[in-house]
Every structure is written in structure tokens, then in C-alpha cells.
PDB file of C-alpha atoms in Angstrom:
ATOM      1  CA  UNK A  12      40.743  -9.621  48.863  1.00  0.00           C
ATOM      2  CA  UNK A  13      40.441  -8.532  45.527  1.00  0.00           C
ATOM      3  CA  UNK A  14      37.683  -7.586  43.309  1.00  0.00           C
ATOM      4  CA  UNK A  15      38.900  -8.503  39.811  1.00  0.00           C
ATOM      5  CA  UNK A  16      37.127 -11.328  40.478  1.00  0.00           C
ATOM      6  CA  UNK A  17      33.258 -10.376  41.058  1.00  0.00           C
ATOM      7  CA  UNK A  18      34.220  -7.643  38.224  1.00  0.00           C
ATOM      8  CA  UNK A  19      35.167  -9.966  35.681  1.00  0.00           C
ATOM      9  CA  UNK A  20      31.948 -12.433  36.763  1.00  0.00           C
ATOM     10  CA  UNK A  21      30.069  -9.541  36.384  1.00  0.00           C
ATOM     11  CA  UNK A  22      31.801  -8.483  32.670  1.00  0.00           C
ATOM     12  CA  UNK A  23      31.024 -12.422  31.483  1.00  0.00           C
ATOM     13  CA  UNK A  24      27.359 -11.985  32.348  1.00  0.00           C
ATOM     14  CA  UNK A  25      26.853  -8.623  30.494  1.00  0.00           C
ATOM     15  CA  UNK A  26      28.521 -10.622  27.379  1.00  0.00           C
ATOM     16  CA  UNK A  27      26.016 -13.108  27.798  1.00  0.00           C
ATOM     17  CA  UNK A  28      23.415 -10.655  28.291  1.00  0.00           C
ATOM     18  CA  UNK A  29      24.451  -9.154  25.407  1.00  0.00           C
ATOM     19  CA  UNK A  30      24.950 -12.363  23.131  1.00  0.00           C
ATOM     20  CA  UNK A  31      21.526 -13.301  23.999  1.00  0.00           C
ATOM     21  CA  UNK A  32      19.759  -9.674  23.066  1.00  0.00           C
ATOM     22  CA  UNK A  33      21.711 -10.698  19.923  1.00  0.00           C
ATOM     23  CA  UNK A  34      20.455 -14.129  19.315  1.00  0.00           C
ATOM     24  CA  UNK A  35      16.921 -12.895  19.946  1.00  0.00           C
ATOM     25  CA  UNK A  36      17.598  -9.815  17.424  1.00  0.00           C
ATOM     26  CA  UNK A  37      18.640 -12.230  14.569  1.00  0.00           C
ATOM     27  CA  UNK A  38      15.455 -14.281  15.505  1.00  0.00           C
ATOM     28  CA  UNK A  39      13.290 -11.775  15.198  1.00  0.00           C
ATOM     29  CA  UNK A  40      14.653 -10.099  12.291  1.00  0.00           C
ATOM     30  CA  UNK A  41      14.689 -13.871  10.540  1.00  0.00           C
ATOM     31  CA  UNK A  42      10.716 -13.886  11.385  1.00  0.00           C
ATOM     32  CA  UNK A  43      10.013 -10.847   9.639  1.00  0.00           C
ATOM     33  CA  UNK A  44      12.200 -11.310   6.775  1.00  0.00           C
ATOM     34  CA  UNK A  45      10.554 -14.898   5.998  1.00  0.00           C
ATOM     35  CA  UNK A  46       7.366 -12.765   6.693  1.00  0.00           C
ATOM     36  CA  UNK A  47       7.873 -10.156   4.034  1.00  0.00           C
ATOM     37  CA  UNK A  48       9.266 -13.014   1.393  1.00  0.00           C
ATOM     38  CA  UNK A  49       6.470 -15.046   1.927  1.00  0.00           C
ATOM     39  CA  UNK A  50       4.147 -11.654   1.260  1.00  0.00           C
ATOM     40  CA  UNK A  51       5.658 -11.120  -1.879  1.00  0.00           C
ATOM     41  CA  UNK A  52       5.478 -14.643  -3.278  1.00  0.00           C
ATOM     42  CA  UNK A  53       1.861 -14.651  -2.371  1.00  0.00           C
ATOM     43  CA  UNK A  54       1.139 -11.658  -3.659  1.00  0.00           C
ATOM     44  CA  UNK A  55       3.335 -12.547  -7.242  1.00  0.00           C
ATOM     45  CA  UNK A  56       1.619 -15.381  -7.413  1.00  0.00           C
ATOM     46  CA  UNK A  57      -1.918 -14.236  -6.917  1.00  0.00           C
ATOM     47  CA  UNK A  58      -1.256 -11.738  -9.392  1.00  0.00           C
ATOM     48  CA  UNK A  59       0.207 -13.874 -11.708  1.00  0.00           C
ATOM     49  CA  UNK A  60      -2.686 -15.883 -11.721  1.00  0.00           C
ATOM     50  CA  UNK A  61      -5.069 -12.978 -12.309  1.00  0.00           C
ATOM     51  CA  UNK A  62      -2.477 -11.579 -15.139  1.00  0.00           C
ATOM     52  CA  UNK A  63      -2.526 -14.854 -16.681  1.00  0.00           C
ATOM     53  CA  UNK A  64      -6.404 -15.149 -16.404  1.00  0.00           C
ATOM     54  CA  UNK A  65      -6.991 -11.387 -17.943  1.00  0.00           C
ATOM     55  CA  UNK A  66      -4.349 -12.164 -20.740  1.00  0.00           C
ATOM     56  CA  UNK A  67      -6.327 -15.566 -21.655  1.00  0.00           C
ATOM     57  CA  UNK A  68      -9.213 -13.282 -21.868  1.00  0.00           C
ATOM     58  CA  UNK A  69      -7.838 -10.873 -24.874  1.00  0.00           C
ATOM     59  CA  UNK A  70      -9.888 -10.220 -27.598  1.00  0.00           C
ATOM     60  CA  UNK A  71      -7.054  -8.608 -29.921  1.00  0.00           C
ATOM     61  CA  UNK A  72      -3.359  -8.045 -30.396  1.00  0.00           C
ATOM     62  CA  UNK A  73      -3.435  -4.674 -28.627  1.00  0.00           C
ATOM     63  CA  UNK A  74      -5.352  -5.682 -25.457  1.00  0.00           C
ATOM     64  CA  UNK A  75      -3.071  -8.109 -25.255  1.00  0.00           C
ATOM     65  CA  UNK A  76       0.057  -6.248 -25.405  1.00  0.00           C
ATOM     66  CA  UNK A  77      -1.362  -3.512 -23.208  1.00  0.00           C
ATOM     67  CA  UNK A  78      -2.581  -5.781 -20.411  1.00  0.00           C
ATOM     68  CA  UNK A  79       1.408  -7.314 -20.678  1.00  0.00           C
ATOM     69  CA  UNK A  80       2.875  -3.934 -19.993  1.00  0.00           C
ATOM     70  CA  UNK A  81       0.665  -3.867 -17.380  1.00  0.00           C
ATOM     71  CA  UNK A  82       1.665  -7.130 -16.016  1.00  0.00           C
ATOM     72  CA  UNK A  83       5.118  -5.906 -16.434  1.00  0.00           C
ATOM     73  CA  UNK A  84       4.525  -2.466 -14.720  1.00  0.00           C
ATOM     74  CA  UNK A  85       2.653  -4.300 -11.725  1.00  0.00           C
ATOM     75  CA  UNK A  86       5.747  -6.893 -11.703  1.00  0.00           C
ATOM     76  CA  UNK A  87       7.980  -4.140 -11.190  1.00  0.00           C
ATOM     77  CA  UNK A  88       6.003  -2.054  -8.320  1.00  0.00           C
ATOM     78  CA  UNK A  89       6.025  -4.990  -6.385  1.00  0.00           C
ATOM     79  CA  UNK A  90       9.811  -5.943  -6.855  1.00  0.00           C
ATOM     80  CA  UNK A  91      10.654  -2.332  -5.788  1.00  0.00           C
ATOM     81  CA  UNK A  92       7.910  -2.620  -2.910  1.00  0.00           C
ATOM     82  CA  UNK A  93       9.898  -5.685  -1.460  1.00  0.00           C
ATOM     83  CA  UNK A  94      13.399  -4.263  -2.532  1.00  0.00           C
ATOM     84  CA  UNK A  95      12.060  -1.414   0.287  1.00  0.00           C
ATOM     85  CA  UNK A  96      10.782  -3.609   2.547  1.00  0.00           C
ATOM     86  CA  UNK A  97      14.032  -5.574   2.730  1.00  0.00           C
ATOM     87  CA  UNK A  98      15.898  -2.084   2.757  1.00  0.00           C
ATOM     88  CA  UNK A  99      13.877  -1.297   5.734  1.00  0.00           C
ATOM     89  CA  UNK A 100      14.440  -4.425   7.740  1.00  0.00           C
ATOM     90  CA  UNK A 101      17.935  -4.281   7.062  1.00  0.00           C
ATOM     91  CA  UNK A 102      18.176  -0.809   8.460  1.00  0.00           C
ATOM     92  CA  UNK A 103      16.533  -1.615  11.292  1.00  0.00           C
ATOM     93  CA  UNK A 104      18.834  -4.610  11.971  1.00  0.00           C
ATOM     94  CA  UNK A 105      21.668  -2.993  11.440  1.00  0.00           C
ATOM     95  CA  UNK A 106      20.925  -0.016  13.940  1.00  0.00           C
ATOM     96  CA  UNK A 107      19.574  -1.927  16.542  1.00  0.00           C
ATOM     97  CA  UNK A 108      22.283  -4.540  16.595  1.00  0.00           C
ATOM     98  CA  UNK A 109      24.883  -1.093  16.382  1.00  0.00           C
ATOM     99  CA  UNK A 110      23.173   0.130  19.702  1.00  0.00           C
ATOM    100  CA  UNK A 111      23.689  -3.203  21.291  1.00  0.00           C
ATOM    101  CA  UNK A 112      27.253  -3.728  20.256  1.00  0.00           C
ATOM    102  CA  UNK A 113      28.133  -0.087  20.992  1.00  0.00           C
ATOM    103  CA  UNK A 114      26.450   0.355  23.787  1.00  0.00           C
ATOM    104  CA  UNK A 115      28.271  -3.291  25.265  1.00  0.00           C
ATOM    105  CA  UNK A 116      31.548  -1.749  24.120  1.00  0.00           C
ATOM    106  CA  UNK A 117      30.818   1.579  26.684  1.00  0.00           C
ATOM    107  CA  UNK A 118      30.170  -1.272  29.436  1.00  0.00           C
ATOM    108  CA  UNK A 119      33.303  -2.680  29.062  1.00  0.00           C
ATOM    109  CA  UNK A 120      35.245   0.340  28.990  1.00  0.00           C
ATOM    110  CA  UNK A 121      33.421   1.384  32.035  1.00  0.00           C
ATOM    111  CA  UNK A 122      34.264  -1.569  33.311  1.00  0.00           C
ATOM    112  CA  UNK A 123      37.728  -2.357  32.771  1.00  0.00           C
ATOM    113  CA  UNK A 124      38.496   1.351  33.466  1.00  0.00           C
ATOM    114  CA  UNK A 125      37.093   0.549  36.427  1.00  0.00           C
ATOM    115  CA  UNK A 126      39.277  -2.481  36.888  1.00  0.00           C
ATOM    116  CA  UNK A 127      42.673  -0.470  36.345  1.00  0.00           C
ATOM    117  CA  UNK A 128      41.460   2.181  38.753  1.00  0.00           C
ATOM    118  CA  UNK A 129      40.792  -0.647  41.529  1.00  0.00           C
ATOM    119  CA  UNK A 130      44.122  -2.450  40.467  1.00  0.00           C
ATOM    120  CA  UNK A 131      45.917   0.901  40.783  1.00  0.00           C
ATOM    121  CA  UNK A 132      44.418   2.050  44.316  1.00  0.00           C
ATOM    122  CA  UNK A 133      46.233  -0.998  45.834  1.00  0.00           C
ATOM    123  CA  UNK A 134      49.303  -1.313  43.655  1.00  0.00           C
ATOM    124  CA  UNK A 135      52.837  -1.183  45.042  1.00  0.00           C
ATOM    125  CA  UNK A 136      54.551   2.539  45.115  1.00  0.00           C
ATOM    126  CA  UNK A 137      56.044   3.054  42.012  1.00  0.00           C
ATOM    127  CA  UNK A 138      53.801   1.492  39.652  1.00  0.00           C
ATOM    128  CA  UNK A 139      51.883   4.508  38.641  1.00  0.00           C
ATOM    129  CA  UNK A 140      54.017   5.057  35.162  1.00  0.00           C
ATOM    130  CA  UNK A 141      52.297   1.477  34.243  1.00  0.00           C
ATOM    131  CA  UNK A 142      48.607   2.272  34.846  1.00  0.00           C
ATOM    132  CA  UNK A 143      48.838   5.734  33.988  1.00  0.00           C
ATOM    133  CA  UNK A 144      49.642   3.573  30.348  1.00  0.00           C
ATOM    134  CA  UNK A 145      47.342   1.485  31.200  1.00  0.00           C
ATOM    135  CA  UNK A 146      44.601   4.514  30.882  1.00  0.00           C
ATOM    136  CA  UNK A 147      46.034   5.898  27.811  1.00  0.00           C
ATOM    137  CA  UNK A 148      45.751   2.740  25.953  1.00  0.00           C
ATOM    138  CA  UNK A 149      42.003   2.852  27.261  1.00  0.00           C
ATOM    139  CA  UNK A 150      41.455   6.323  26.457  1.00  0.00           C
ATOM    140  CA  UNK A 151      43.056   5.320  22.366  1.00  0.00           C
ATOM    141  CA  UNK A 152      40.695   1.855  22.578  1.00  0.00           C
ATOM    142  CA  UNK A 153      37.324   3.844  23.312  1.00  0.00           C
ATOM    143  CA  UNK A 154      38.580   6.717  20.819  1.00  0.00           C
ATOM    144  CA  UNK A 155      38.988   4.230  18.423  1.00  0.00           C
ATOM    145  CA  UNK A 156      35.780   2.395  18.601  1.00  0.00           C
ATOM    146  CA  UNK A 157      33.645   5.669  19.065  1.00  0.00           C
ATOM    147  CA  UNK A 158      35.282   6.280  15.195  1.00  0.00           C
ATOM    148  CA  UNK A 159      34.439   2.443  14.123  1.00  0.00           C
ATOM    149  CA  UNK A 160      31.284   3.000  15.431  1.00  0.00           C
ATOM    150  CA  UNK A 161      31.010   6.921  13.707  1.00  0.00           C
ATOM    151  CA  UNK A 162      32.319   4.835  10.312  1.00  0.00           C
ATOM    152  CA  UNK A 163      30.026   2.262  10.436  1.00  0.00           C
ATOM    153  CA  UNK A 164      26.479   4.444  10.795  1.00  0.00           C
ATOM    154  CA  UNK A 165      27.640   6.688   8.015  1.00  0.00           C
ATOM    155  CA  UNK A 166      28.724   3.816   5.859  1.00  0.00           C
ATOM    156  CA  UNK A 167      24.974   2.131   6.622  1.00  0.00           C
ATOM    157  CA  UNK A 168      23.052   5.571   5.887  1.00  0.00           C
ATOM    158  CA  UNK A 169      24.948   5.863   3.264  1.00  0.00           C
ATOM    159  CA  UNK A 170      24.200   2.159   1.704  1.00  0.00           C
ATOM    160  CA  UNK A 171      20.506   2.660   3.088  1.00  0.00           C
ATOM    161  CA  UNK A 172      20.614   6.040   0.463  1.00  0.00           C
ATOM    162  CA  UNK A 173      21.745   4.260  -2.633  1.00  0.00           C
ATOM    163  CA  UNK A 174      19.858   1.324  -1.857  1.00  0.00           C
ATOM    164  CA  UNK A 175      16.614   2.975  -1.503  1.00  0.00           C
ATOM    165  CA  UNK A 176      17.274   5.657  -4.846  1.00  0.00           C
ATOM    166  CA  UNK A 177      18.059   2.226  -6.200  1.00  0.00           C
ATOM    167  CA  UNK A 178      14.784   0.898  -5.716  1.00  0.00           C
ATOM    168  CA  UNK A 179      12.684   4.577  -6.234  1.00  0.00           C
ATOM    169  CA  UNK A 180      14.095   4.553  -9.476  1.00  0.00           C
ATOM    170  CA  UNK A 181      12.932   0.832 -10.442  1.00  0.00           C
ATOM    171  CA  UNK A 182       9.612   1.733  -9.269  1.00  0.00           C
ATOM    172  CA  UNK A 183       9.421   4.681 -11.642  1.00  0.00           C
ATOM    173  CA  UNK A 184       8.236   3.898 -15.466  1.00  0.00           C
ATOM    174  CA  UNK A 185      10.435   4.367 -17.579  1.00  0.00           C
ATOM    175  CA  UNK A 186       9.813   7.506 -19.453  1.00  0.00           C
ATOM    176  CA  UNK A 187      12.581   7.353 -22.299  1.00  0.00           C
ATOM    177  CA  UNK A 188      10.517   4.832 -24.749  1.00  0.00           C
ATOM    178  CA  UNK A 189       7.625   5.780 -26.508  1.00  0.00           C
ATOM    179  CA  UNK A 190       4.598   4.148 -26.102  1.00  0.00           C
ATOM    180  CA  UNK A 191       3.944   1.274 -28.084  1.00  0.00           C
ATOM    181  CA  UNK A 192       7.526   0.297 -28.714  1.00  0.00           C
TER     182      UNK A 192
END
């Protein structure tokens, strides 16, 4: 009796294992994200409100301009504050969903290798030139997704790098214009 059977039963319920550790990563990461959004509205508006509140308060032309570069300085911080915060979740996301997808892609190859060796074991004499393919095609399918994978994390440090100079260099003032221009 065979085994292909109880192996492939076993290969669907990793998947599903898998698409659920998925489904709960997307969850989660949807939580915080509609956590950190709500943060920064809240904390826009509440400052908006004070901003609004000081600039009602002006005495003169130049308190009034200097408490609106303020407001506009303050604006900015916190636009670069959730640009990293977003940055951050992404990151996370991206590298924990990696691990699950590569680490499901190892299970099947495991797995399937494991299949062809159990296939081959009670094959008919004279079938070895077809497994023996069999492997090699294997061997090129994990070499190839051990590169996807390879591609992939240096594609997402290197978005995570311009994303995040991206947002260091919002946060920073803008030191070209003089002051009161």
C-alpha cells in the first residue's frame, strides 16, 4: 500500500496550517496599522486644535507667522513619525510573512523529495533515469526559490533604506531658506 496518500494529506494540512498563520498575520498587522492611523489622526487633530487656539491668541503679525512655522514644523515631525511607523510595520510584515512562505516552501521540498524517494524505492527496474530527473528538477526548483527568496529580502531592505532616508529627510528642517522668508 502506498504512502502518497497520508503524504499528500499530510502536505494539504501544512498548507492550511500555513494559510491560516497567514490569515492571522494580515489580521494582526491590519490591527496595528488602523492602530497607528488612528494615533496620528488623534494626535493631528489635537494639535490642530491647540495650533488653531495659540494662533487665535496672536497679538502681532510676527507671533503669528512664527507660531505658523511652528505649526508647520510640528505638522511635518508627525507626518515623518507615522511615515516610520508605517515603514516599520511594513517591514515587519513583510519579513514575517517571508519566513512563513519560505520556510512552507522548505516543507514541501522536504516533502515531495520525500515523495520521489518513496515512489522510487518501489518503482519497476529501469525507471531510475526518470526519478534521477525527477531530483534534478527538485534540486533547480529549491535553487530557484532560495534566489527568489535571496531577491526578495534584498529588494525589501533595500525599499525599507530609501523609504526610511525618505522620511529622515522630511523630518529634518529645511536649512536652505533663510529665516523669515
Amino acid at each position: 500500500m502506498s504512502k502518497a496518500p497520508d503524504a499528500t494529506g499530510e502536505m494539504n494540512q501544512r498548507a492550511a496550517e500555513a494559510a491560516m498563520n497567514l490569515t492571522r498575520l494580515s489580521i494582526e498587522q491590519g490591527e496595528r496599522l488602523l492602530k497607528l492611523q488612528f494615533d496620528a489622526v488623534s494626535g493631528m487633530l489635537r494639535d490642530g486644535m491647540k495650533a488653531a487656539r495659540e494662533l487665535s491668541e496672536a497679538r502681532d503679525p510676527q507671533q503669528w507667522a512664527a507660531l505658523q512655522q511652528q505649526n508647520a514644523r510640528d505638522m511635518i515631525e508627525h507626518l515623518a513619525e507615522y511615515s516610520r511607523g508605517v515603514h516599520e510595520l511594513v517591514g515587519r510584515t513583510q519579513k514575517e510573512i517571508g519566513s512563513v512562505v519560505e520556510e512552507r516552501f522548505k516543507m514541501m521540498g522536504t516533502q515531495t523529495q520525500g515523495l520521489v524517494d518513496g515512489m522510487a524505492k518501489t518503482a519497476p527496474p529501469g525507471s531510475e533515469p526518470v526519478f534521477a530527473a525527477m531530483r534534478q528538477t527538485l534540486t533547480a526548483a529549491s535553487a530557484l526559490a532560495e534566489t527568489m527568496a535571496k531577491t526578495t529580502q534584498q529588494f525589501t531592505a533595500s525599499a525599507e533604506s530609501a523609504i526610511k532616508a525618505a522620511a529622515d529627510a522630511a523630518a529634518r528642517p529645511d536649512k536652505s531658506r533663510k529665516p523669515g522668508s
